[in-house]
XYZ file of C-alpha atoms in Angstrom:
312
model
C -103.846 56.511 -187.406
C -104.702 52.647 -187.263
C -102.911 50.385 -184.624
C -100.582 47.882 -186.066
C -101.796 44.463 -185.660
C -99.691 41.699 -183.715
C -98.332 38.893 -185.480
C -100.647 36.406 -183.966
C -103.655 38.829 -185.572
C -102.133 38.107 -188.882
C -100.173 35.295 -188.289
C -101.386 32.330 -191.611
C -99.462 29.200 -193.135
C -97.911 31.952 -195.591
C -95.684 33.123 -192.159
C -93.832 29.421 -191.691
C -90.160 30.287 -192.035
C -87.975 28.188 -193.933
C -87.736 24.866 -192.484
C -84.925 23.031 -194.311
C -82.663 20.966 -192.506
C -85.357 20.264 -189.794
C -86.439 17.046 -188.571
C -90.057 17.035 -187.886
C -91.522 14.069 -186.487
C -96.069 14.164 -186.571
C -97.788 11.573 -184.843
C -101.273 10.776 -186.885
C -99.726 12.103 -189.933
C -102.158 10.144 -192.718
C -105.325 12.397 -192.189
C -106.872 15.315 -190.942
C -104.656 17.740 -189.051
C -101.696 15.302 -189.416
C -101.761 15.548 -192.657
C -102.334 18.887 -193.163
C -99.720 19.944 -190.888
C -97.440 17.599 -192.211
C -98.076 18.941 -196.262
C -97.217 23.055 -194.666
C -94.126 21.912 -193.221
C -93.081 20.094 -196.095
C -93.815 22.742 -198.553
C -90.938 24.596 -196.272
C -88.676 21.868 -196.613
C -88.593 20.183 -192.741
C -87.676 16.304 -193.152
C -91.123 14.824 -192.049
C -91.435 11.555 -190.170
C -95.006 10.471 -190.713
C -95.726 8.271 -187.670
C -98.819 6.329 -188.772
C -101.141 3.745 -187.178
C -101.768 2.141 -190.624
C -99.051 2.191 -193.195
C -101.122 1.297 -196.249
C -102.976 4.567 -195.345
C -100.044 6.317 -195.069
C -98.828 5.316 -198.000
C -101.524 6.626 -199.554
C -100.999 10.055 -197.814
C -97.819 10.118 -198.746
C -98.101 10.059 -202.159
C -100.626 12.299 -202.497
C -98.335 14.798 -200.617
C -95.568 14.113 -203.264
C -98.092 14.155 -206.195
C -98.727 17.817 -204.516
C -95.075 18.466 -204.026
C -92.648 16.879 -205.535
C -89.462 17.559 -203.420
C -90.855 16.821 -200.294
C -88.571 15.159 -197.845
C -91.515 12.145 -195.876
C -90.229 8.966 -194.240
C -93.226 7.119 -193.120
C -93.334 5.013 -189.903
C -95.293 2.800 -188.037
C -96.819 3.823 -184.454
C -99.254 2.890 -182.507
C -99.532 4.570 -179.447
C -102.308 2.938 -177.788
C -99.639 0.253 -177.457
C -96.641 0.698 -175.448
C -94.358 -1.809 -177.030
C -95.577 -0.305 -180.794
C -93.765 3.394 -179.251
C -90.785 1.604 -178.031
C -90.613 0.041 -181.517
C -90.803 3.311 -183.383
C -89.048 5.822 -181.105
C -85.714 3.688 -179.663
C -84.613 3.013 -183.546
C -85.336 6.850 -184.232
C -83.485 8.145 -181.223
C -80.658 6.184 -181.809
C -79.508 7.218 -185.386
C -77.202 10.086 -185.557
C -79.664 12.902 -187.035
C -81.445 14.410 -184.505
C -85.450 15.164 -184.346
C -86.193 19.272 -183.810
C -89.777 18.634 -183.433
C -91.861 16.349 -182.294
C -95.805 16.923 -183.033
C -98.049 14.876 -180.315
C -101.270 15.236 -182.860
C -102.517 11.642 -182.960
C -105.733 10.675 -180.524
C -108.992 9.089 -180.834
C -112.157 10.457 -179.377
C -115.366 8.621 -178.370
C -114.529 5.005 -178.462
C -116.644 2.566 -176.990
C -114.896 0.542 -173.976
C -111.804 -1.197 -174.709
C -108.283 -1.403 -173.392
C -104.790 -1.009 -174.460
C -102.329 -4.659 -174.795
C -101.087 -3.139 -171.274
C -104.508 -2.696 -170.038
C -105.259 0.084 -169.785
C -108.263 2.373 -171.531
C -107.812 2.912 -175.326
C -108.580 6.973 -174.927
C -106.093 7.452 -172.473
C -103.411 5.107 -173.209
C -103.519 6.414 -176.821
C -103.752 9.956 -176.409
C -101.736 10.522 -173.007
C -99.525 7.577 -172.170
C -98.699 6.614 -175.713
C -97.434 10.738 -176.166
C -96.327 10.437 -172.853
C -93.514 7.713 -173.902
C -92.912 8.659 -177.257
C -91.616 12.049 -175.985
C -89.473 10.507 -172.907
C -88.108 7.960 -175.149
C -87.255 10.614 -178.217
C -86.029 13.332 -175.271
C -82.254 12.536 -176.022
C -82.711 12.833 -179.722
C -84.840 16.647 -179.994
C -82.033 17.383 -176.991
C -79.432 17.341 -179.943
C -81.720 19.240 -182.466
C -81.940 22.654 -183.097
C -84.503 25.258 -181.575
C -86.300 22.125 -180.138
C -89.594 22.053 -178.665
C -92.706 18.938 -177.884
C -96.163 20.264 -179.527
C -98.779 18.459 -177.853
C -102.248 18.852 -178.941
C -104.597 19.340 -176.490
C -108.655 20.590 -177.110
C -110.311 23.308 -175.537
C -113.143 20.853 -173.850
C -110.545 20.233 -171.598
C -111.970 22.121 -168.650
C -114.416 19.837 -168.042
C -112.300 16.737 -167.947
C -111.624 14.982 -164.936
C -109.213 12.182 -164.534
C -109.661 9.072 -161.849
C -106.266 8.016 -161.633
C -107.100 5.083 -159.475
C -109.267 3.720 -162.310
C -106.551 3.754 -165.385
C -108.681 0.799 -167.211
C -111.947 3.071 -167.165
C -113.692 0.478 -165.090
C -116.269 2.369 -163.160
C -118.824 3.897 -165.337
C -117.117 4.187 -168.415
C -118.668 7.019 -170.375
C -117.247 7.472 -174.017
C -117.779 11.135 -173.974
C -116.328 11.613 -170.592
C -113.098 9.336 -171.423
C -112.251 11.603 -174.224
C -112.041 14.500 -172.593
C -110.550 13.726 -169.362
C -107.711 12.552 -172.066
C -107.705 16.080 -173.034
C -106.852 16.938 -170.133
C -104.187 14.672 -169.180
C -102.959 15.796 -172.532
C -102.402 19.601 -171.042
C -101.783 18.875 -167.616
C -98.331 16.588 -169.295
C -97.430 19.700 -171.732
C -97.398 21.974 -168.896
C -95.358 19.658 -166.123
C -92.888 18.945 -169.256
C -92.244 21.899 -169.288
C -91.182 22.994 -166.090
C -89.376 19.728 -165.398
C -87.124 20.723 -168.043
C -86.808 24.160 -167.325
C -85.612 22.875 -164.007
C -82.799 20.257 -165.343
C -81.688 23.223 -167.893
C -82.970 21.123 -171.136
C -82.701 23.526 -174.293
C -86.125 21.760 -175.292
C -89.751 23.866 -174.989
C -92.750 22.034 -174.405
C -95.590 23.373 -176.132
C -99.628 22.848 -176.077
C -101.904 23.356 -179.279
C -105.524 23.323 -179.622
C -107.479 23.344 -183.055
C -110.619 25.113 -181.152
C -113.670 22.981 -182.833
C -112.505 21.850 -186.809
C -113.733 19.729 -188.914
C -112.041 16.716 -189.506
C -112.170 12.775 -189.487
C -112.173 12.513 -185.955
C -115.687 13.968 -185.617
C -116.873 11.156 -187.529
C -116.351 9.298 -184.166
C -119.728 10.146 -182.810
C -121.639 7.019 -182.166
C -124.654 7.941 -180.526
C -127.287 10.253 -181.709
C -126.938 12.699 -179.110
C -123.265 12.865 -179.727
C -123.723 13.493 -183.184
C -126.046 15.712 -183.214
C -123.971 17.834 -180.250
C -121.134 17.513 -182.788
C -123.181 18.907 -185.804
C -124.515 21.512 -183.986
C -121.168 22.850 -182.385
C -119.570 22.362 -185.928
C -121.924 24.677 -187.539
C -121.319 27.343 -185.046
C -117.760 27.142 -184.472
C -115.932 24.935 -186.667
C -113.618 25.834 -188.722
C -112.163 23.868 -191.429
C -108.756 21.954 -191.040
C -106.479 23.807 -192.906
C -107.341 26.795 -190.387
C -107.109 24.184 -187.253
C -103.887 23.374 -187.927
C -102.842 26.691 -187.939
C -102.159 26.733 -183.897
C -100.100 23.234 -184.433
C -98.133 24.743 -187.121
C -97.981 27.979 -184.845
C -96.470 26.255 -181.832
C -94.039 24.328 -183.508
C -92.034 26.997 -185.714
C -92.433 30.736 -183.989
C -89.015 31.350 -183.118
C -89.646 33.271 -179.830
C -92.381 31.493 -178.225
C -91.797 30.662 -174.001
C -92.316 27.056 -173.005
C -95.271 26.125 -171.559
C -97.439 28.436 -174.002
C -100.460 27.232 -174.653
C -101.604 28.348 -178.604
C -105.155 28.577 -180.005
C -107.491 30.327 -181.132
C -107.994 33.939 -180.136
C -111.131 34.016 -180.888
C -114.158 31.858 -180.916
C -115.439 32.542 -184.195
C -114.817 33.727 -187.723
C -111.134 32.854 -189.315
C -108.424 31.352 -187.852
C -106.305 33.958 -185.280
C -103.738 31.527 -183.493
C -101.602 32.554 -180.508
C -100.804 32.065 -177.022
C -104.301 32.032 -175.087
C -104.457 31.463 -170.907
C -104.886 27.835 -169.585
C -107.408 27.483 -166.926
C -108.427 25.170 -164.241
C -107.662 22.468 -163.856
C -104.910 22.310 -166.064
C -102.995 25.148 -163.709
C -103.324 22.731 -160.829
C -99.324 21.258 -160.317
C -100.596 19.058 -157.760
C -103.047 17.037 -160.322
C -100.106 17.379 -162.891
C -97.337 15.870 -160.546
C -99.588 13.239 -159.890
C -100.771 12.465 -163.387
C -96.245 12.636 -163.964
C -95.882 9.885 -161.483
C -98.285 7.749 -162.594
C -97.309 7.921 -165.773
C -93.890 6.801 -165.029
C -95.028 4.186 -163.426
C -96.640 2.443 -165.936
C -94.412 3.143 -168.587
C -91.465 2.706 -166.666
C -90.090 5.557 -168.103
C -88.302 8.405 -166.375
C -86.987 12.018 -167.988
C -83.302 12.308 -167.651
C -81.397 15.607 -166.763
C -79.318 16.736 -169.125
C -75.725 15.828 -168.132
């Protein structure tokens, strides 16, 4: 007698649920797992808000997507979350109307950028990836409070591990490494998932904060590599592991519709290799280390001034 297989064993795009009626809001929405997570929860009807750094591109995006299906429900906006006043802009407009968001999909980041800093100062990798998520989700908290089953995906990456974070050094002054900056954003990025999380378990929030990671798939972002060590590091750990895209996005998608999933999961893949399995897979140090995540918390509100509220 065979053993029945667990969901997350067979678990595809084919298992969304119906979405209709949901609000789904996806950060990097005009390419590469943006967009392909965007095009599966459209195809279930969820009301998409494509938050886009460049709205000619997402224009384009979006009409491909309606080309591909026709009833789709897309609103594009414009974010960019490597500046602070560009969130504000996008999320205080949004959190105000009287629809709620259900989902919010932290997905957008850049990888492997040569030195440069955000119009608050600090460095582009972090300030994009962490403290732009960071403020979008704080600012849109009230809003996905109001929505229904509601829950934060942020995407993380599973190089995470080796990320370390110098939180004395936010504009990446003391030898920046491109490589390094990257991935101690990756890390920020799962260290803020997990301490959102238990902050609103403890102020009784119905909202779930969730982490994703792709494992290694090919998409636009990989084109990032600048060096020729980096690329061929990327080329070689493509061939091996990567997967393509539309399997990536499967722990996104994953992490923002199962029904019965406990805050603070962290989804990936199962296994290294071969297709796509996603589910709930352990976090290791040092994203399990509260004291580096309260820390990265308070510094965090600090520069963006922003602070989560209890629900009343």
């Amino acid at each position: 007698m065979s053993t029945p297989r667990t969901r997350s064993e067979t678990w595809t795009a084919d298992d969304l649920p119906d979405l209709s009626g949901r609000r789904i809001v996806v950060t990097g929405a005009s390419s590469g797992l943006g967009l392909i997570t965007t095009r599966q929860l459209a195809a279930r009807g969820a009301s998409v808000v494509m938050a886009v750094r460049d709205l000619a591109k997402g224009e384009r995006a979006a009409s491909t997507l309606r080309e591909l299906l026709p009833a789709a429900d897309l609103e594009l906006r414009a974010l960019d979350l490597l500046d602070l006043d560009s969130v504000r802009a996008f999320a205080d407009p949004l959190a105000g109307e009287e629809r709620p968001a259900d989902v919010l999909i932290n997905n957008a980041g850049i990888a492997t950028q040569p030195h440069r800093l955000s119009p608050q100062g600090y460095e582009s990798q972090f300030a994009t990836n962490h403290l732009g998520h960071f403020a979008l989700s704080l600012r849109l908290m009230e809003s996905l409070t109001r929505g229904t089953d509601p829950r934060i995906v942020t995407v993380t990456s599973a190089l995470y591990p080796w990320g370390r974070l110098d939180l004395d050094d936010l504009a990446g002054e003391r030898g920046y490494s491109p490589g390094r900056a990257y991935v101690g954003s990756k890390l920020a990025n799962a260290l803020f998932g997990v301490e959102l999380d238990r902050r609103l378990r403890a102020s009784g929030s119905p909202v779930r904060s969730l982490l994703a990671h792709p494992g290694m798939a090919r998409t636009p972002m990989q084109d990032n590599a600048r060096t020729p060590v980096e690329r061929l590091v990327v080329a070689v750990i493509g061939a091996v592991l990567g997967r393509d895209a539309e399997q990536g996005a499967l722990p996104l998608l994953y992490a923002a519709t199962v029904p019965d999933l406990p805050g603070g999961s962290y989804v990936g893949p199962q296994r290294r290799t071969g297709r796509m399995r996603p589910g709930p897979v352990p976090l290791v140090p040092p994203a399990d280390d509260p004291a580096l995540a309260r820390r990265l918390w308070d510094v965090s509100e600090r520069v963006t001034g922003l602070r989560l509220t209890p629900v009343a």
